[in-house]
Amino acid sequence: MTMTTTTTTTMHSNHIAGRWVDGSDSTSNINPSDTDDIIGHYARADAGQVTDAIGAAAEAFKGWSTTTGQERADILDTAGSEMRARQGELADLLAREEGKTITEARGEVDRTIRIIRYHAAQALMPAGEVVHSIRPGVKIDVVREPVGVVGVITPWNFPLAIPAWKIIPALAYGNTVVFKPADLVPASAWHLVDILVRAGLPDGVLNLTMGRGSVVGDAIARDPRVSALSFTGSVATGAHVLEAAQSHQARVQLEMGGKNPLIISDDADLDVAVSVAVDGSFGSTGQRCTAAERFIVDERIHDAFVEALAARMSKVVVGDARDPRTQMGPVVDARQLEQNQAALRRAEADAGEVIGGELVEAPRPGFYMRPAAVVGTKQTDWINVEEVFGPVVSIVKSRDHDEAVALANDTEFGLSSGIVTTSLAKAADFQRRSKAGMVMVNVPTAGVDYHVPFGGRARSSFGTREQGTYAREFYTTVKTTYVGAGTV
Ligand code: NAD
């Protein structure tokens, strides 16, 4: 099946202080399903333009922070409606630039619209409380106010949803934003900003500065006018931006990597176990921070599980992300493909046996590989310690439930964890003892709702939770006012 492509030479600019402005440099956005397909050219901002964008956001904050919740909700709602009307087009673009399947891309656009609508409604929720003082005649107000200029730095694996779940609550609560998307996926980000500004955001309220992390991201993190920084990406970059932003006492929220465990208990239903494992680990080509990367399988069910898993993996259709028959798209770029292959070579050398993982010849040149599982690994093997961020899982045997829980918790990360079991007692025990921020019972470790807290513990996360009403903790700050008797 040949995909239609309209290769364009149009330059997509940055958006600063209400104007579309070219950068000092640009990047070509390449389709990972077909590297001959150039999706478009995207401006890269320099550090001076980032400074301008932050200045514009600081200036715009004065007005935007005093708008009513209704004004903000109406603008967000208009943006959500345009996205709904253009859902098919935006999903096609997302699949084309990131490589997730068209079904997954439609799901991401849908989720983005729901995030927008949810936070539009949140803009109208009560913004504080009145408390009785311990002193007679004194009234206390605790009021939530916006924080100021928010810096948003995002990764490439959810080009619309992750920017939305940061930018939209930031705007809904009255903050202004400087947004830096990942260099690999500027198109979805550009459209998100275009839709939001045309929906009626005043100049400077939302600024887009595309480009390199070491230039644009770094300049956002370092600028003392940025009051809050919300980052999603790798552990190494997270540590860097934390240090830069905390030097001027900005509040910081980091969502980073994982090495998420999935326990398969001896009493698990084999079909459920294989479905949960394959969906959670190979969906979005395994490029989800919540993907299960470690399967911890009870020795009594191990061989049957591995056999059923291998059979299911061999049926996964790998191909062009926009071909409706495709079940797993390409990985995002050549570097990630090489990293995945190197991880498999290293795991094999550590005495594991690799199922799948072969490079795939496709009609068009792209970054294709089959899903891979490494069998017979030891807990201390490299593959069980460091995140791979691709369609690569490792399998380790456990003697019993207690050892499985101990192995699941034996990691520096703590984002998502899962168990497949028919035992209520084991499920409840795992829920209690898991060290992860999100626990899944008989559902994949990846795939979360948008209206409840999202985030992890230990090396996976820093700061308050994202999403749902919990987003309010990050995007607002409280003011406590005491009003004494006799105030007229
Ligand atoms: P990355 O850390 O390379 O990049 C993330 C963002 O930071 C990008 O926009 C990048 O340009 C920017 N950046 C890079 N260097 C910078 C610097 N010196 N200063 C400021 N910004 C800089 O991550 P990635 O490769 O885009 O994404 C993959 C990683 O993201 C994986 O580790 C994955 O687990 C993680 N991730 C985590 C979550 C989560 O919610 N926990 C969600 C998705 C992805």
XYZ file of C-alpha atoms and ligand atoms in Angstrom:
532
model
C 0.000 0.000 0.000
C 1.455 3.360 -1.039
C 0.818 6.304 1.242
C -0.085 9.697 -0.145
C 2.428 12.359 0.776
C 2.485 16.037 0.022
C 6.090 16.923 0.515
C 6.221 20.604 1.301
C 8.991 23.120 1.295
C 6.995 25.588 3.398
C 8.922 26.906 6.380
C 6.981 26.582 9.619
C 7.983 29.399 11.926
C 8.219 29.897 15.634
C 5.503 31.874 17.380
C 6.824 34.691 19.554
C 4.849 37.619 20.991
C 1.922 36.905 18.681
C 4.004 36.785 15.483
C 5.250 33.906 13.345
C 9.003 34.375 13.051
C 11.701 32.388 11.252
C 14.639 31.021 13.188
C 18.343 31.332 12.544
C 18.356 27.712 11.367
C 15.834 25.037 10.380
C 15.274 21.288 10.435
C 13.633 18.873 7.981
C 10.927 16.712 9.514
C 11.358 13.168 8.179
C 8.773 10.389 8.091
C 10.239 7.338 9.913
C 8.019 5.048 7.784
C 9.521 6.463 4.572
C 12.708 8.451 4.906
C 12.276 9.862 1.378
C 9.172 11.683 2.612
C 10.027 15.105 4.013
C 6.998 16.350 5.919
C 8.131 19.956 6.091
C 10.772 22.375 7.279
C 10.669 23.820 10.784
C 12.462 26.861 12.127
C 14.939 26.465 14.953
C 15.015 29.305 17.449
C 18.241 30.693 18.852
C 18.833 31.714 22.463
C 17.995 35.373 21.698
C 14.583 34.399 20.364
C 13.949 32.346 23.487
C 14.738 35.436 25.541
C 12.222 37.401 23.435
C 9.589 34.693 23.894
C 10.032 34.665 27.665
C 9.848 38.467 27.725
C 6.608 38.335 25.723
C 5.163 35.711 28.049
C 6.090 37.801 31.110
C 4.406 40.864 29.591
C 1.293 38.922 28.543
C 0.951 37.429 32.031
C -0.238 40.782 33.373
C -3.404 40.647 31.293
C -3.969 36.896 30.942
C -3.726 36.263 34.680
C -6.635 38.642 35.253
C -8.988 37.174 32.631
C -12.012 35.303 33.872
C -12.112 31.528 33.900
C -14.960 31.764 31.391
C -12.812 33.702 28.894
C -10.044 31.128 29.177
C -12.452 28.192 28.997
C -14.110 29.588 25.860
C -10.795 29.927 24.018
C -9.700 26.423 24.984
C -13.078 25.034 23.997
C -12.831 26.665 20.558
C -9.430 25.032 20.078
C -10.843 21.649 21.120
C -13.667 21.994 18.601
C -11.261 22.752 15.744
C -9.174 19.737 16.681
C -12.269 17.542 16.686
C -13.197 18.805 13.213
C -9.652 18.094 11.963
C -9.056 14.876 13.907
C -8.355 12.705 10.827
C -5.875 15.160 9.303
C -4.030 15.678 12.605
C -3.868 11.928 13.267
C -2.427 11.326 9.799
C 0.248 13.971 10.411
C 1.067 12.565 13.838
C 1.458 9.002 12.502
C 3.533 10.342 9.622
C 6.013 12.263 11.767
C 6.281 9.983 14.830
C 5.618 6.509 13.414
C 2.850 5.269 15.711
C 0.017 3.514 13.881
C -2.845 5.525 12.500
C -5.180 3.935 15.075
C -2.835 4.947 17.904
C -2.481 8.436 16.412
C -6.267 8.858 16.243
C -6.390 7.835 19.886
C -3.757 10.422 20.785
C -5.625 13.226 19.002
C -8.825 12.144 20.727
C -7.096 12.165 24.095
C -5.687 15.638 23.379
C -9.175 16.984 22.659
C -10.477 15.466 25.892
C -7.562 17.006 27.832
C -8.411 20.406 26.351
C -12.109 20.095 27.245
C -11.374 18.785 30.741
C -9.079 21.683 31.627
C -11.389 24.219 29.966
C -13.966 23.106 32.532
C -11.375 23.208 35.319
C -10.831 26.925 34.596
C -14.303 27.467 36.110
C -13.830 25.380 39.239
C -13.627 27.070 42.677
C -10.224 28.698 43.082
C -9.917 28.710 46.846
C -11.621 28.368 50.190
C -12.686 30.448 53.173
C -11.423 29.211 56.534
C -12.368 30.292 60.082
C -9.425 31.761 61.954
C -8.427 30.619 65.417
C -8.852 34.299 66.344
C -12.326 35.820 66.789
C -13.575 38.072 64.025
C -10.840 37.113 61.595
C -11.635 35.519 58.242
C -9.041 33.666 56.177
C -9.097 33.283 52.384
C -6.876 30.715 50.719
C -6.871 31.628 47.028
C -5.149 29.885 44.140
C -3.355 32.172 41.700
C -1.378 31.433 38.536
C 2.368 30.974 38.942
C 3.652 33.143 36.077
C 5.623 32.164 32.980
C 5.709 28.386 32.539
C 8.408 26.674 30.471
C 7.256 23.461 28.760
C 9.820 21.020 27.336
C 8.521 17.800 25.793
C 9.800 14.521 24.234
C 8.979 13.067 20.823
C 6.882 10.031 21.706
C 3.526 11.781 22.313
C 3.843 14.852 20.066
C 0.359 16.190 20.884
C -0.825 14.676 24.155
C 2.201 15.480 26.336
C 2.415 19.133 25.215
C -1.356 19.411 25.744
C -1.379 17.973 29.244
C 1.146 20.639 30.261
C 0.170 23.679 28.143
C -3.596 23.423 28.566
C -3.756 23.389 32.390
C -1.052 26.074 32.482
C -3.255 28.336 30.336
C -6.506 27.322 32.037
C -5.185 28.476 35.415
C -4.017 31.822 33.977
C -0.305 31.249 33.283
C 1.549 32.131 30.099
C 3.745 29.611 28.299
C 6.985 29.197 26.376
C 6.841 25.796 24.680
C 9.773 23.841 23.245
C 8.760 20.586 21.525
C 11.171 17.771 20.650
C 13.216 18.489 17.532
C 12.070 15.212 15.903
C 8.336 15.995 15.945
C 7.729 19.727 15.390
C 4.686 19.390 13.088
C 2.102 18.258 15.640
C 3.397 20.874 18.095
C 3.207 23.597 15.457
C -0.429 22.740 14.688
C -1.361 22.615 18.365
C 0.003 26.139 18.836
C -1.531 27.396 15.586
C -4.960 26.109 16.647
C -4.690 27.567 20.148
C -3.560 31.031 19.051
C -6.233 31.262 16.354
C -8.808 30.252 18.979
C -8.185 33.651 20.547
C -5.163 33.609 22.870
C -3.822 37.151 23.241
C -0.320 37.861 21.904
C 2.483 36.448 24.018
C 0.287 34.085 26.048
C 1.555 31.000 24.196
C 4.960 31.103 22.515
C 6.488 28.327 20.408
C 10.260 28.056 20.253
C 11.300 24.989 18.276
C 14.860 23.758 18.008
C 17.706 22.009 19.771
C 17.419 21.065 23.421
C 20.931 22.242 24.200
C 20.066 25.712 22.856
C 16.331 26.337 23.242
C 15.556 24.014 26.154
C 18.613 25.120 28.053
C 17.773 28.820 27.587
C 14.231 28.236 28.911
C 15.465 26.323 31.951
C 18.061 28.964 32.843
C 15.945 32.111 32.488
C 14.993 33.505 35.909
C 11.746 34.947 34.500
C 10.467 31.357 34.097
C 8.617 30.613 37.343
C 7.776 26.981 36.631
C 9.254 24.356 34.327
C 7.417 21.215 33.296
C 9.665 18.689 31.548
C 9.179 15.200 30.143
C 12.112 13.307 28.682
C 15.148 11.292 29.659
C 16.681 11.067 33.128
C 19.923 12.723 32.018
C 18.219 15.757 30.479
C 15.838 15.970 33.434
C 18.757 16.205 35.840
C 20.274 18.962 33.740
C 17.135 21.112 33.525
C 16.442 20.609 37.225
C 19.813 22.020 38.131
C 19.436 24.952 35.732
C 15.908 25.867 36.839
C 16.499 25.438 40.549
C 19.421 27.851 40.405
C 16.741 30.572 40.246
C 14.253 28.672 42.429
C 11.739 27.897 39.698
C 9.329 25.142 40.604
C 10.143 22.066 38.561
C 8.181 19.013 37.486
C 10.007 16.155 35.744
C 8.601 13.003 34.150
C 11.362 10.724 32.952
C 12.277 7.146 32.171
C 11.258 3.795 33.525
C 12.101 0.108 33.610
C 8.552 -0.957 34.262
C 7.950 -4.495 35.542
C 5.044 -6.782 34.656
C 4.556 -9.801 36.918
C 2.941 -12.876 35.386
C 1.698 -14.996 38.308
C 1.463 -18.771 38.183
C -2.348 -18.476 38.350
C -2.579 -15.965 35.460
C -4.924 -16.594 32.556
C -2.450 -17.160 29.720
C -4.494 -15.300 27.084
C -4.907 -12.274 29.360
C -1.194 -12.385 30.226
C -0.091 -12.402 26.593
C -2.543 -9.633 25.606
C -1.520 -7.419 28.526
C 2.167 -8.043 27.775
C 1.990 -7.415 24.016
C -0.292 -4.346 24.263
C 1.692 -2.773 27.085
C 5.134 -3.432 25.646
C 4.834 -3.157 21.878
C 2.056 -0.589 21.500
C 3.455 2.664 20.030
C 6.468 0.530 19.013
C 7.398 0.217 22.682
C 8.174 3.931 22.797
C 6.070 4.749 25.845
C 7.567 5.678 29.192
C 4.959 3.397 30.795
C 5.710 0.383 28.557
C 6.506 -2.839 30.424
C 10.144 -3.629 29.704
C 10.650 -6.426 32.241
C 8.416 -9.484 32.422
C 8.801 -11.324 35.727
C 7.283 -14.723 35.107
C 6.573 -17.410 37.705
C 8.660 -20.495 36.864
C 5.515 -22.673 36.909
C 3.991 -20.789 33.967
C 7.208 -19.508 32.356
C 7.612 -21.917 29.438
C 3.931 -21.856 28.467
C 3.917 -18.041 28.652
C 7.075 -17.672 26.534
C 5.697 -20.054 23.910
C 2.355 -18.196 23.720
C 4.116 -14.814 23.709
C 6.461 -15.823 20.873
C 3.495 -17.079 18.844
C 1.626 -13.788 19.340
C 4.729 -11.674 18.626
C 5.350 -13.494 15.358
C 1.898 -12.365 14.154
C 2.427 -8.637 14.820
C 2.251 -6.843 11.449
C 5.126 -4.331 11.240
C 4.898 -1.653 8.564
C 4.113 1.880 7.489
C 2.415 3.691 10.362
C -0.375 4.984 8.109
C -1.223 1.631 6.524
C -4.405 0.500 8.327
C -3.135 -3.114 8.332
C -0.054 -2.157 10.362
C -0.057 -3.174 14.033
C 3.397 -1.802 14.909
C 4.993 1.153 13.143
C 8.701 1.959 12.775
C 10.887 3.256 15.591
C 11.320 7.003 15.541
C 14.748 7.424 13.930
C 18.006 5.759 12.927
C 19.647 6.451 16.284
C 16.854 4.804 18.233
C 16.885 1.801 15.866
C 20.630 1.379 16.394
C 20.217 1.691 20.181
C 17.530 -1.010 20.173
C 19.680 -3.348 18.078
C 22.729 -2.700 20.259
C 20.656 -3.483 23.375
C 19.651 -6.824 21.838
C 23.249 -7.695 20.919
C 24.371 -6.877 24.442
C 21.536 -8.879 26.031
C 22.317 -11.859 23.818
C 25.968 -11.703 24.844
C 24.870 -11.720 28.500
C 23.589 -15.254 27.749
C 19.997 -14.389 26.915
C 18.117 -15.904 23.986
C 16.485 -13.351 21.711
C 13.068 -13.927 20.153
C 12.313 -11.563 17.239
C 14.023 -8.178 16.954
C 15.030 -8.634 13.302
C 15.270 -5.617 11.004
C 12.370 -5.564 8.542
C 12.654 -4.913 4.807
C 9.699 -2.730 3.807
C 8.649 -1.349 0.404
C 9.777 2.122 1.500
C 12.990 2.902 3.446
C 12.183 3.280 7.146
C 13.309 2.344 10.664
C 11.599 -1.020 10.975
C 12.268 -3.877 13.380
C 10.202 -6.723 14.782
C 9.187 -6.782 18.467
C 11.828 -8.501 20.570
C 11.927 -10.486 23.825
C 15.096 -11.593 25.586
C 14.577 -14.867 27.448
C 16.702 -16.318 30.266
C 18.015 -13.063 31.678
C 19.294 -12.461 35.195
C 18.000 -9.566 37.275
C 21.464 -8.003 37.319
C 21.876 -8.059 33.521
C 22.161 -4.615 31.925
C 18.919 -5.215 29.998
C 17.031 -5.434 33.314
C 18.532 -2.219 34.663
C 18.556 0.509 31.974
C 15.643 1.759 29.863
C 15.787 0.762 26.172
C 12.772 2.790 24.910
C 11.866 0.517 22.016
C 9.981 -2.718 21.293
C 12.381 -4.739 23.453
C 11.464 -6.667 26.615
C 13.428 -8.962 28.877
C 12.095 -11.958 30.779
C 13.269 -13.114 34.176
C 11.952 -16.134 36.121
C 10.597 -15.888 39.674
C 10.184 -18.706 42.198
C 7.015 -17.354 43.821
C 4.928 -14.223 44.411
C 7.220 -12.774 47.070
C 10.281 -13.043 44.889
C 8.354 -11.561 41.930
C 7.387 -8.482 43.971
C 10.964 -8.101 45.180
C 12.279 -8.298 41.600
C 9.641 -5.813 40.401
C 10.748 -3.317 43.055
C 14.460 -3.927 42.449
C 14.942 -0.896 40.189
C 15.975 2.732 40.490
C 12.830 3.712 38.573
C 9.210 3.772 39.727
C 6.819 4.900 37.010
C 4.381 2.081 36.236
C 4.147 -1.554 37.325
C 1.745 -4.388 36.619
C 0.592 -7.835 37.608
C -1.452 -10.439 35.768
C -3.157 -12.735 38.249
C -6.531 -14.295 39.034
C -5.833 -13.992 42.770
C -7.403 -11.022 44.527
C -4.981 -11.519 47.417
C -1.908 -11.271 45.169
C -3.339 -8.264 43.338
C -4.040 -6.448 46.611
C -0.635 -7.365 47.992
C 1.109 -6.065 44.877
C -0.905 -2.857 44.910
C 0.256 -2.304 48.494
C 3.905 -3.231 48.035
C 4.704 -1.852 44.565
C 7.102 1.089 44.644
C 5.737 2.568 41.400
C 3.538 5.643 41.079
C 1.017 3.768 38.909
C -0.045 0.151 39.457
C -1.943 -1.936 36.906
C -3.821 -5.171 37.657
C -4.725 -7.266 34.602
C -4.395 -4.226 32.321
C -1.299 -3.112 30.366
C 1.278 -0.983 32.210
C 0.860 1.642 29.480
C -2.422 3.330 28.604
C -3.703 5.729 31.220
C -6.757 7.950 31.701
C -6.412 11.711 31.369
C -8.403 12.785 34.433
C -6.407 11.097 37.210
C -2.865 11.748 38.487
C -0.020 10.602 36.267
C 3.541 10.184 37.463
C 6.108 8.047 39.158
C 8.570 7.826 41.992
C 12.321 7.532 42.508
C 14.384 8.264 39.342
C 11.255 8.362 37.159
C 9.761 11.598 38.417
C 10.290 14.771 40.377
C 7.750 17.218 41.712
C 3.974 17.141 41.794
C 1.793 14.889 39.634
C 0.467 15.800 36.212
C -3.102 15.560 34.865
C -6.575 15.703 36.336
C -7.180 18.013 39.263
C -3.626 17.263 40.467
C -2.292 19.536 37.694
C -3.574 22.433 39.784
C -0.826 21.855 42.359
C 1.832 22.694 39.806
C 0.154 25.439 37.807
C -1.159 27.482 40.738
C 0.285 28.926 43.899
C -1.754 29.710 47.013
C -2.125 33.027 48.770
C -3.429 33.073 52.356
C -5.168 36.336 53.318
C -6.296 37.272 56.855
C -9.078 39.831 57.112
C -9.669 41.220 60.585
C -12.861 42.554 62.122
C -13.616 46.175 61.315
C -12.504 45.919 57.686
C -15.136 47.732 55.622
P 15.274 13.854 25.821
O 15.599 13.984 27.254
O 16.371 13.606 24.868
O 14.526 15.172 25.289
C 13.390 15.684 25.954
C 13.284 17.159 25.622
O 14.376 17.837 26.251
C 13.380 17.471 24.143
O 12.514 18.531 23.808
C 14.839 17.889 24.004
O 15.071 18.706 22.873
C 15.055 18.637 25.297
N 16.465 18.780 25.682
C 17.524 18.031 25.284
N 18.671 18.508 25.838
C 18.325 19.573 26.610
C 19.050 20.469 27.437
N 20.391 20.408 27.563
N 18.368 21.434 28.106
C 17.024 21.530 27.990
N 16.281 20.712 27.188
C 16.923 19.742 26.510
O 14.141 12.712 25.709
P 13.477 12.106 24.377
O 14.482 11.252 23.696
O 12.818 13.186 23.596
O 12.317 11.204 24.997
C 12.528 9.908 25.448
C 12.604 9.866 26.949
O 11.461 10.494 27.503
C 12.606 8.463 27.515
O 13.559 8.359 28.539
C 11.217 8.302 28.075
O 11.115 7.368 29.124
C 10.920 9.675 28.530
N 9.477 9.887 28.632
C 8.945 9.964 29.876
C 7.581 10.155 30.031
C 6.972 10.252 31.400
O 5.872 10.774 31.516
N 7.619 9.765 32.430
C 6.762 10.269 28.904
C 7.355 10.178 27.649
C 8.722 10.004 27.524
